[in-house]
């Protein structure tokens, strides 16, 4: 079993409210300097899918915040694409 699978198993037992709260903590982490790639990947793991993560992130961040997050991604095209798919 891989380390990332351990978290996924735990997250599956959580209620949607617990998931929202935990993703909210990730958003706070992002606002304090956490990378957008980590925000998106961890949110997907916690939510159970990228689509569910996108719903949580849209609820927790304003459109202006999400657009700014995508605009400031300068790492790679892959990271920019990842951020766009989760935040816009």
Tab-separated table of N, CA and C in Angstrom:
chain	number	residue	atom	x	y	z
A	1	UNK	N	0.850	-1.179	0.000
A	1	UNK	CA	0.000	0.000	0.000
A	1	UNK	C	0.896	1.243	0.000
A	2	UNK	N	0.575	2.182	-0.873
A	2	UNK	CA	1.356	3.411	-0.948
A	2	UNK	C	0.851	4.407	0.090
A	3	UNK	N	1.739	5.302	0.479
A	3	UNK	CA	1.405	6.288	1.502
A	3	UNK	C	0.187	7.114	1.105
A	4	UNK	N	0.103	7.519	-0.160
A	4	UNK	CA	-1.028	8.345	-0.584
A	4	UNK	C	-2.356	7.600	-0.461
A	5	UNK	N	-2.324	6.276	-0.591
A	5	UNK	CA	-3.537	5.475	-0.460
A	5	UNK	C	-4.074	5.486	0.966
A	6	UNK	N	-3.197	5.613	1.938
A	6	UNK	CA	-3.617	5.639	3.339
A	6	UNK	C	-4.541	6.826	3.576
A	7	UNK	N	-4.143	7.990	3.099
A	7	UNK	CA	-4.983	9.174	3.245
A	7	UNK	C	-6.311	9.016	2.541
A	8	UNK	N	-6.276	8.452	1.335
A	8	UNK	CA	-7.504	8.278	0.563
A	8	UNK	C	-8.496	7.389	1.303
A	9	UNK	N	-7.996	6.344	1.952
A	9	UNK	CA	-8.883	5.462	2.715
A	9	UNK	C	-9.513	6.197	3.893
A	10	UNK	N	-8.739	7.005	4.561
A	10	UNK	CA	-9.258	7.770	5.697
A	10	UNK	C	-10.292	8.782	5.218
A	11	UNK	N	-9.978	9.496	4.136
A	11	UNK	CA	-10.893	10.521	3.631
A	11	UNK	C	-12.241	9.933	3.234
A	12	UNK	N	-12.261	8.688	2.775
A	12	UNK	CA	-13.519	8.054	2.364
A	12	UNK	C	-14.485	7.891	3.534
A	13	UNK	N	-13.969	7.864	4.740
A	13	UNK	CA	-14.833	7.703	5.913
A	13	UNK	C	-15.402	9.038	6.395
A	14	UNK	N	-14.906	10.141	5.857
A	14	UNK	CA	-15.321	11.463	6.309
A	14	UNK	C	-16.638	11.893	5.677
A	15	UNK	N	-17.379	12.707	6.415
A	15	UNK	CA	-18.598	13.316	5.878
A	15	UNK	C	-18.199	14.447	4.929
A	16	UNK	N	-19.157	14.895	4.144
A	16	UNK	CA	-18.881	16.018	3.233
A	16	UNK	C	-18.487	17.261	4.025
A	17	UNK	N	-19.073	17.451	5.193
A	17	UNK	CA	-18.724	18.599	6.033
A	17	UNK	C	-17.268	18.520	6.484
A	18	UNK	N	-16.824	17.334	6.898
A	18	UNK	CA	-15.422	17.168	7.301
A	18	UNK	C	-14.493	17.441	6.118
A	19	UNK	N	-14.877	16.964	4.952
A	19	UNK	CA	-14.061	17.196	3.754
A	19	UNK	C	-13.982	18.682	3.448
A	20	UNK	N	-15.121	19.374	3.528
A	20	UNK	CA	-15.160	20.813	3.247
A	20	UNK	C	-14.259	21.564	4.225
A	21	UNK	N	-14.326	21.196	5.503
A	21	UNK	CA	-13.496	21.860	6.511
A	21	UNK	C	-12.013	21.640	6.237
A	22	UNK	N	-11.660	20.430	5.875
A	22	UNK	CA	-10.248	20.111	5.627
A	22	UNK	C	-9.744	20.814	4.366
A	23	UNK	N	-10.571	20.868	3.337
A	23	UNK	CA	-10.189	21.588	2.119
A	23	UNK	C	-10.114	23.080	2.422
A	24	UNK	N	-10.973	23.552	3.319
A	24	UNK	CA	-10.895	24.949	3.764
A	24	UNK	C	-9.554	25.256	4.410
A	25	UNK	N	-9.033	24.301	5.169
A	25	UNK	CA	-7.704	24.475	5.773
A	25	UNK	C	-6.629	24.532	4.695
A	26	UNK	N	-6.800	23.744	3.646
A	26	UNK	CA	-5.852	23.802	2.526
A	26	UNK	C	-5.901	25.166	1.845
A	27	UNK	N	-7.105	25.705	1.679
A	27	UNK	CA	-7.249	27.035	1.075
A	27	UNK	C	-6.527	28.067	1.941
A	28	UNK	N	-6.676	27.959	3.244
A	28	UNK	CA	-5.953	28.868	4.143
A	28	UNK	C	-4.449	28.686	3.979
A	29	UNK	N	-4.025	27.450	3.828
A	29	UNK	CA	-2.612	27.175	3.584
A	29	UNK	C	-2.142	27.789	2.287
A	30	UNK	N	-2.969	27.691	1.256
A	30	UNK	CA	-2.624	28.310	-0.030
A	30	UNK	C	-2.486	29.825	0.146
A	31	UNK	N	-3.400	30.427	0.864
A	31	UNK	CA	-3.360	31.872	1.086
A	31	UNK	C	-2.123	32.283	1.879
A	32	UNK	N	-1.546	31.329	2.617
A	32	UNK	CA	-0.331	31.585	3.397
A	32	UNK	C	0.938	31.142	2.664
A	33	UNK	N	0.793	30.633	1.425
A	33	UNK	CA	1.988	30.304	0.654
A	33	UNK	C	2.081	28.896	0.098
A	34	UNK	N	1.149	28.009	0.419
A	34	UNK	CA	1.141	26.656	-0.133
A	34	UNK	C	0.972	26.739	-1.650
A	35	UNK	N	1.642	25.874	-2.385
A	35	UNK	CA	1.545	25.941	-3.848
A	35	UNK	C	0.156	25.535	-4.325
A	36	UNK	N	-0.242	26.102	-5.450
A	36	UNK	CA	-1.550	25.799	-6.019
A	36	UNK	C	-1.623	24.338	-6.456
A	37	UNK	N	-0.515	23.765	-6.894
A	37	UNK	CA	-0.508	22.354	-7.299
A	37	UNK	C	-0.822	21.450	-6.105
A	38	UNK	N	-0.214	21.736	-4.966
A	38	UNK	CA	-0.487	20.943	-3.759
A	38	UNK	C	-1.933	21.147	-3.321
A	39	UNK	N	-2.405	22.377	-3.372
A	39	UNK	CA	-3.804	22.662	-3.037
A	39	UNK	C	-4.742	21.793	-3.873
A	40	UNK	N	-4.535	21.773	-5.173
A	40	UNK	CA	-5.424	21.030	-6.070
A	40	UNK	C	-5.324	19.523	-5.860
A	41	UNK	N	-4.115	19.011	-5.773
A	41	UNK	CA	-3.939	17.562	-5.624
A	41	UNK	C	-4.477	17.057	-4.288
A	42	UNK	N	-4.196	17.778	-3.225
A	42	UNK	CA	-4.692	17.370	-1.904
A	42	UNK	C	-6.212	17.516	-1.824
A	43	UNK	N	-6.746	18.578	-2.423
A	43	UNK	CA	-8.199	18.762	-2.424
A	43	UNK	C	-8.884	17.604	-3.142
A	44	UNK	N	-8.305	17.153	-4.256
A	44	UNK	CA	-8.878	16.019	-4.995
A	44	UNK	C	-8.827	14.750	-4.157
A	45	UNK	N	-7.734	14.550	-3.458
A	45	UNK	CA	-7.599	13.367	-2.615
A	45	UNK	C	-8.627	13.383	-1.486
A	46	UNK	N	-8.774	14.521	-0.855
A	46	UNK	CA	-9.721	14.647	0.254
A	46	UNK	C	-11.164	14.539	-0.239
A	47	UNK	N	-11.469	15.212	-1.335
A	47	UNK	CA	-12.840	15.231	-1.850
A	47	UNK	C	-13.255	13.897	-2.458
A	48	UNK	N	-12.286	13.153	-2.979
A	48	UNK	CA	-12.602	11.871	-3.593
A	48	UNK	C	-12.517	11.877	-5.099
A	49	UNK	N	-12.506	13.068	-5.702
A	49	UNK	CA	-12.364	13.194	-7.151
A	49	UNK	C	-12.064	14.647	-7.499
A	50	UNK	N	-11.478	14.885	-8.668
A	50	UNK	CA	-11.243	16.268	-9.090
A	50	UNK	C	-12.540	17.077	-9.201
A	51	UNK	N	-13.601	16.457	-9.686
A	51	UNK	CA	-14.870	17.175	-9.835
A	51	UNK	C	-15.422	17.628	-8.483
A	52	UNK	N	-15.355	16.762	-7.496
A	52	UNK	CA	-15.826	17.129	-6.155
A	52	UNK	C	-14.922	18.188	-5.540
A	53	UNK	N	-13.617	18.076	-5.777
A	53	UNK	CA	-12.679	19.075	-5.260
A	53	UNK	C	-12.981	20.441	-5.855
A	54	UNK	N	-13.275	20.461	-7.146
A	54	UNK	CA	-13.590	21.719	-7.824
A	54	UNK	C	-14.807	22.384	-7.180
A	55	UNK	N	-15.823	21.596	-6.841
A	55	UNK	CA	-17.015	22.149	-6.180
A	55	UNK	C	-16.655	22.775	-4.836
A	56	UNK	N	-15.847	22.076	-4.062
A	56	UNK	CA	-15.437	22.609	-2.756
A	56	UNK	C	-14.615	23.887	-2.929
A	57	UNK	N	-13.665	23.865	-3.846
A	57	UNK	CA	-12.810	25.036	-4.046
A	57	UNK	C	-13.619	26.235	-4.529
A	58	UNK	N	-14.598	25.997	-5.388
A	58	UNK	CA	-15.456	27.094	-5.848
A	58	UNK	C	-16.261	27.684	-4.693
A	59	UNK	N	-16.658	26.842	-3.758
A	59	UNK	CA	-17.429	27.323	-2.608
A	59	UNK	C	-16.552	28.077	-1.609
A	60	UNK	N	-15.282	27.721	-1.551
A	60	UNK	CA	-14.383	28.279	-0.536
A	60	UNK	C	-13.551	29.468	-1.015
A	61	UNK	N	-13.470	29.651	-2.329
A	61	UNK	CA	-12.667	30.745	-2.880
A	61	UNK	C	-13.537	31.561	-3.831
A	62	UNK	N	-13.341	32.861	-3.826
A	62	UNK	CA	-14.079	33.699	-4.767
A	62	UNK	C	-13.525	33.486	-6.172
A	63	UNK	N	-14.307	33.867	-7.166
A	63	UNK	CA	-13.844	33.768	-8.552
A	63	UNK	C	-12.576	34.600	-8.741
A	64	UNK	N	-12.539	35.751	-8.121
A	64	UNK	CA	-11.355	36.610	-8.220
A	64	UNK	C	-10.122	35.901	-7.657
A	65	UNK	N	-10.267	35.248	-6.504
A	65	UNK	CA	-9.153	34.504	-5.900
A	65	UNK	C	-8.703	33.355	-6.797
A	66	UNK	N	-9.684	32.647	-7.367
A	66	UNK	CA	-9.349	31.506	-8.221
A	66	UNK	C	-8.644	31.956	-9.491
A	67	UNK	N	-9.126	33.033	-10.095
A	67	UNK	CA	-8.471	33.562	-11.306
A	67	UNK	C	-7.054	34.025	-10.992
A	68	UNK	N	-6.878	34.684	-9.867
A	68	UNK	CA	-5.544	35.156	-9.474
A	68	UNK	C	-4.606	33.981	-9.234
A	69	UNK	N	-5.113	32.908	-8.649
A	69	UNK	CA	-4.288	31.722	-8.395
A	69	UNK	C	-3.797	31.119	-9.700
A	70	UNK	N	-4.681	31.029	-10.682
A	70	UNK	CA	-4.294	30.479	-11.985
A	70	UNK	C	-3.321	31.420	-12.683
A	71	UNK	N	-3.584	32.717	-12.614
A	71	UNK	CA	-2.742	33.698	-13.301
A	71	UNK	C	-1.317	33.726	-12.763
A	72	UNK	N	-1.143	33.436	-11.492
A	72	UNK	CA	0.206	33.529	-10.934
A	72	UNK	C	1.015	32.238	-11.045
A	73	UNK	N	0.424	31.186	-11.624
A	73	UNK	CA	1.167	29.937	-11.830
A	73	UNK	C	2.177	30.156	-12.944
A	74	UNK	N	3.455	29.988	-12.608
A	74	UNK	CA	4.503	30.161	-13.610
A	74	UNK	C	5.404	28.940	-13.714
A	75	UNK	N	5.126	27.906	-12.929
A	75	UNK	CA	5.981	26.715	-12.903
A	75	UNK	C	6.088	26.062	-14.275
A	76	UNK	N	5.017	25.429	-14.695
A	76	UNK	CA	5.002	24.707	-15.968
A	76	UNK	C	3.614	24.799	-16.577
A	77	UNK	N	3.528	24.426	-17.840
A	77	UNK	CA	2.224	24.396	-18.501
A	77	UNK	C	1.316	23.373	-17.829
A	78	UNK	N	1.910	22.261	-17.364
A	78	UNK	CA	1.115	21.234	-16.683
A	78	UNK	C	0.486	21.775	-15.405
A	79	UNK	N	1.256	22.520	-14.631
A	79	UNK	CA	0.737	23.089	-13.387
A	79	UNK	C	-0.347	24.110	-13.694
A	80	UNK	N	-0.134	24.910	-14.727
A	80	UNK	CA	-1.134	25.905	-15.126
A	80	UNK	C	-2.423	25.209	-15.553
A	81	UNK	N	-2.286	24.150	-16.312
A	81	UNK	CA	-3.447	23.379	-16.762
A	81	UNK	C	-4.176	22.749	-15.574
A	82	UNK	N	-3.415	22.206	-14.630
A	82	UNK	CA	-3.993	21.616	-13.420
A	82	UNK	C	-4.786	22.661	-12.647
A	83	UNK	N	-4.173	23.811	-12.414
A	83	UNK	CA	-4.838	24.879	-11.666
A	83	UNK	C	-6.100	25.339	-12.389
A	84	UNK	N	-6.021	25.499	-13.696
A	84	UNK	CA	-7.190	25.926	-14.472
A	84	UNK	C	-8.329	24.925	-14.359
A	85	UNK	N	-7.992	23.647	-14.433
A	85	UNK	CA	-9.042	22.624	-14.400
A	85	UNK	C	-9.742	22.555	-13.043
A	86	UNK	N	-9.048	22.902	-11.984
A	86	UNK	CA	-9.645	22.852	-10.648
A	86	UNK	C	-10.315	24.164	-10.246
A	87	UNK	N	-9.783	25.274	-10.700
A	87	UNK	CA	-10.208	26.559	-10.160
A	87	UNK	C	-11.101	27.384	-11.081
A	88	UNK	N	-11.132	27.061	-12.355
A	88	UNK	CA	-11.961	27.868	-13.267
A	88	UNK	C	-13.101	27.083	-13.867
